[in-house]
Amino acid sequence: MAAGQVHGWDAVRLPDTWGHRVLGELGEKTGAVIHDQLNNVYYWLVPASASPVRHLAEEYPVGVLGDGSSIAVPGPLRQRPLAWRVEPRLDRILTCPHALCTAIVAVGPSGNGRPAP
């Protein structure tokens, strides 16, 4: 599925183990999350042009996929290797980019709240 302004959302990609910790930090504040076990990454859907997350990509291993990017989206029954880690609901599709940034900084890529050296 294409990401970006046309569809109104971008995808934020985080490495697998780090994404798992960020998901735990977000808790109920998260929107839908895709877990791609083939590529060992998590994807969060955020409003298009989520500048706070783009800013973090300068210091953290965060990928922001927007216009011109595509991601695979699992069907409702997919379990592996592509699955919904948090299924989309009408009240929980997109994640607030500020909440996602706060969680990313809180766990840091080293898992202790600080960026890895």
PDB file of C-alpha atoms in Angstrom:
ATOM      1  CA  MET A   1       0.000   0.000   0.000  1.00  0.00           C
ATOM      2  CA  ALA A   2       1.296   3.449  -0.845  1.00  0.00           C
ATOM      3  CA  ALA A   3       2.143   5.887   1.942  1.00  0.00           C
ATOM      4  CA  GLY A   4       2.172   9.685   1.983  1.00  0.00           C
ATOM      5  CA  GLN A   5      -0.042  12.698   1.441  1.00  0.00           C
ATOM      6  CA  VAL A   6      -2.433  10.940  -0.953  1.00  0.00           C
ATOM      7  CA  HIS A   7      -3.517   8.460   1.716  1.00  0.00           C
ATOM      8  CA  GLY A   8      -3.009  10.787   4.687  1.00  0.00           C
ATOM      9  CA  TRP A   9      -0.441   8.695   6.549  1.00  0.00           C
ATOM     10  CA  ASP A  10       3.247   7.871   6.656  1.00  0.00           C
ATOM     11  CA  ALA A  11       4.829   4.730   8.077  1.00  0.00           C
ATOM     12  CA  VAL A  12       7.532   4.848  10.743  1.00  0.00           C
ATOM     13  CA  ARG A  13       9.912   1.880  10.667  1.00  0.00           C
ATOM     14  CA  LEU A  14      11.899   0.724  13.703  1.00  0.00           C
ATOM     15  CA  PRO A  15      14.211  -2.277  14.140  1.00  0.00           C
ATOM     16  CA  ASP A  16      12.478  -5.319  15.626  1.00  0.00           C
ATOM     17  CA  THR A  17      13.805  -5.452  19.207  1.00  0.00           C
ATOM     18  CA  TRP A  18      13.744  -1.687  19.587  1.00  0.00           C
ATOM     19  CA  GLY A  19      10.240  -1.504  18.138  1.00  0.00           C
ATOM     20  CA  HIS A  20       9.064  -4.052  20.693  1.00  0.00           C
ATOM     21  CA  ARG A  21      10.312  -1.820  23.541  1.00  0.00           C
ATOM     22  CA  VAL A  22       8.755   1.292  21.988  1.00  0.00           C
ATOM     23  CA  LEU A  23       5.433  -0.532  21.671  1.00  0.00           C
ATOM     24  CA  GLY A  24       5.603  -1.410  25.374  1.00  0.00           C
ATOM     25  CA  GLU A  25       6.387   2.212  26.243  1.00  0.00           C
ATOM     26  CA  LEU A  26       3.444   3.515  24.178  1.00  0.00           C
ATOM     27  CA  GLY A  27       0.940   1.094  25.666  1.00  0.00           C
ATOM     28  CA  GLU A  28      -2.619   2.232  24.934  1.00  0.00           C
ATOM     29  CA  LYS A  29      -1.347   5.359  23.152  1.00  0.00           C
ATOM     30  CA  THR A  30      -0.354   3.326  20.105  1.00  0.00           C
ATOM     31  CA  GLY A  31      -2.276   3.102  16.890  1.00  0.00           C
ATOM     32  CA  ALA A  32      -2.086   0.161  14.512  1.00  0.00           C
ATOM     33  CA  VAL A  33       1.305  -1.574  14.304  1.00  0.00           C
ATOM     34  CA  ILE A  34       2.582  -3.976  11.648  1.00  0.00           C
ATOM     35  CA  HIS A  35       5.286  -6.509  12.528  1.00  0.00           C
ATOM     36  CA  ASP A  36       7.339  -7.644   9.516  1.00  0.00           C
ATOM     37  CA  GLN A  37       9.262 -10.681  10.752  1.00  0.00           C
ATOM     38  CA  LEU A  38      11.008 -11.249   7.420  1.00  0.00           C
ATOM     39  CA  ASN A  39      12.750  -7.880   7.621  1.00  0.00           C
ATOM     40  CA  ASN A  40      12.787  -7.688  11.449  1.00  0.00           C
ATOM     41  CA  VAL A  41      10.972  -4.348  11.658  1.00  0.00           C
ATOM     42  CA  TYR A  42       7.863  -2.769  13.162  1.00  0.00           C
ATOM     43  CA  TYR A  43       5.791  -0.140  11.337  1.00  0.00           C
ATOM     44  CA  TRP A  44       3.607   2.520  12.968  1.00  0.00           C
ATOM     45  CA  LEU A  45       1.125   4.496  10.902  1.00  0.00           C
ATOM     46  CA  VAL A  46       1.266   8.230  11.655  1.00  0.00           C
ATOM     47  CA  PRO A  47      -0.315  11.308  10.056  1.00  0.00           C
ATOM     48  CA  ALA A  48       1.387  12.277   6.781  1.00  0.00           C
ATOM     49  CA  SER A  49       4.420  14.545   7.062  1.00  0.00           C
ATOM     50  CA  ALA A  50       4.910  13.733  10.748  1.00  0.00           C
ATOM     51  CA  SER A  51       7.787  16.175  11.197  1.00  0.00           C
ATOM     52  CA  PRO A  52       8.582  15.293  14.834  1.00  0.00           C
ATOM     53  CA  VAL A  53       9.391  11.736  13.795  1.00  0.00           C
ATOM     54  CA  ARG A  54      11.395  12.894  10.760  1.00  0.00           C
ATOM     55  CA  HIS A  55      13.507  15.017  13.083  1.00  0.00           C
ATOM     56  CA  LEU A  56      14.379  11.961  15.214  1.00  0.00           C
ATOM     57  CA  ALA A  57      15.611  10.095  12.130  1.00  0.00           C
ATOM     58  CA  GLU A  58      18.728  12.274  12.226  1.00  0.00           C
ATOM     59  CA  GLU A  59      19.855  10.731  15.538  1.00  0.00           C
ATOM     60  CA  TYR A  60      18.018   7.405  15.781  1.00  0.00           C
ATOM     61  CA  PRO A  61      17.645   4.440  13.398  1.00  0.00           C
ATOM     62  CA  VAL A  62      14.121   5.501  12.474  1.00  0.00           C
ATOM     63  CA  GLY A  63      12.842   5.228   8.925  1.00  0.00           C
ATOM     64  CA  VAL A  64       9.963   7.436   7.793  1.00  0.00           C
ATOM     65  CA  LEU A  65       8.222   6.257   4.651  1.00  0.00           C
ATOM     66  CA  GLY A  66       6.057   8.832   2.939  1.00  0.00           C
ATOM     67  CA  ASP A  67       5.302   9.876  -0.643  1.00  0.00           C
ATOM     68  CA  GLY A  68       6.775   7.424  -3.118  1.00  0.00           C
ATOM     69  CA  SER A  69       7.063   4.644  -0.513  1.00  0.00           C
ATOM     70  CA  SER A  70       5.066   1.471  -0.124  1.00  0.00           C
ATOM     71  CA  ILE A  71       4.670  -1.061   2.667  1.00  0.00           C
ATOM     72  CA  ALA A  72       3.025  -4.455   2.776  1.00  0.00           C
ATOM     73  CA  VAL A  73      -0.133  -4.517   4.872  1.00  0.00           C
ATOM     74  CA  PRO A  74      -1.261  -7.841   6.328  1.00  0.00           C
ATOM     75  CA  GLY A  75      -4.726  -9.221   5.834  1.00  0.00           C
ATOM     76  CA  PRO A  76      -6.956  -9.685   8.892  1.00  0.00           C
ATOM     77  CA  LEU A  77      -5.982 -13.343   9.356  1.00  0.00           C
ATOM     78  CA  ARG A  78      -2.239 -13.159   8.662  1.00  0.00           C
ATOM     79  CA  GLN A  79      -0.113 -14.493  11.508  1.00  0.00           C
ATOM     80  CA  ARG A  80       3.417 -14.676  10.031  1.00  0.00           C
ATOM     81  CA  PRO A  81       5.720 -13.433   8.654  1.00  0.00           C
ATOM     82  CA  LEU A  82       3.668 -10.239   8.242  1.00  0.00           C
ATOM     83  CA  ALA A  83       1.085  -9.584  10.931  1.00  0.00           C
ATOM     84  CA  TRP A  84      -0.749  -6.874  12.806  1.00  0.00           C
ATOM     85  CA  ARG A  85       1.010  -6.537  16.176  1.00  0.00           C
ATOM     86  CA  VAL A  86      -1.761  -4.075  17.103  1.00  0.00           C
ATOM     87  CA  GLU A  87      -4.795  -4.414  14.861  1.00  0.00           C
ATOM     88  CA  PRO A  88      -6.360  -1.266  13.417  1.00  0.00           C
ATOM     89  CA  ARG A  89      -9.692  -0.155  14.842  1.00  0.00           C
ATOM     90  CA  LEU A  90     -11.803   2.862  13.969  1.00  0.00           C
ATOM     91  CA  ASP A  91     -10.574   4.611  17.123  1.00  0.00           C
ATOM     92  CA  ARG A  92      -6.990   3.333  16.813  1.00  0.00           C
ATOM     93  CA  ILE A  93      -5.419   3.558  13.372  1.00  0.00           C
ATOM     94  CA  LEU A  94      -2.834   6.345  13.418  1.00  0.00           C
ATOM     95  CA  THR A  95      -0.375   6.926  16.254  1.00  0.00           C
ATOM     96  CA  CYS A  96       0.193  10.471  17.519  1.00  0.00           C
ATOM     97  CA  PRO A  97       3.691  11.385  16.260  1.00  0.00           C
ATOM     98  CA  HIS A  98       4.483  13.257  19.498  1.00  0.00           C
ATOM     99  CA  ALA A  99       3.620  10.192  21.611  1.00  0.00           C
ATOM    100  CA  LEU A 100       5.726   7.999  19.315  1.00  0.00           C
ATOM    101  CA  CYS A 101       8.686  10.404  19.566  1.00  0.00           C
ATOM    102  CA  THR A 102       8.415  10.463  23.351  1.00  0.00           C
ATOM    103  CA  ALA A 103       8.453   6.644  23.457  1.00  0.00           C
ATOM    104  CA  ILE A 104      11.406   6.426  21.044  1.00  0.00           C
ATOM    105  CA  VAL A 105      13.470   8.818  23.148  1.00  0.00           C
ATOM    106  CA  ALA A 106      12.376   7.152  26.401  1.00  0.00           C
ATOM    107  CA  VAL A 107      13.660   3.708  25.433  1.00  0.00           C
ATOM    108  CA  GLY A 108      16.473   4.830  23.147  1.00  0.00           C
ATOM    109  CA  PRO A 109      17.962   2.339  20.695  1.00  0.00           C
ATOM    110  CA  SER A 110      20.168   0.919  23.460  1.00  0.00           C
ATOM    111  CA  GLY A 111      17.099   0.258  25.622  1.00  0.00           C
ATOM    112  CA  ASN A 112      18.226   2.430  28.522  1.00  0.00           C
ATOM    113  CA  GLY A 113      16.750   5.780  27.508  1.00  0.00           C
ATOM    114  CA  ARG A 114      19.928   7.004  25.788  1.00  0.00           C
ATOM    115  CA  PRO A 115      21.017   6.647  22.158  1.00  0.00           C
ATOM    116  CA  ALA A 116      23.501   3.867  21.531  1.00  0.00           C
ATOM    117  CA  PRO A 117      27.112   5.123  21.148  1.00  0.00           C
TER     118      PRO A 117
END
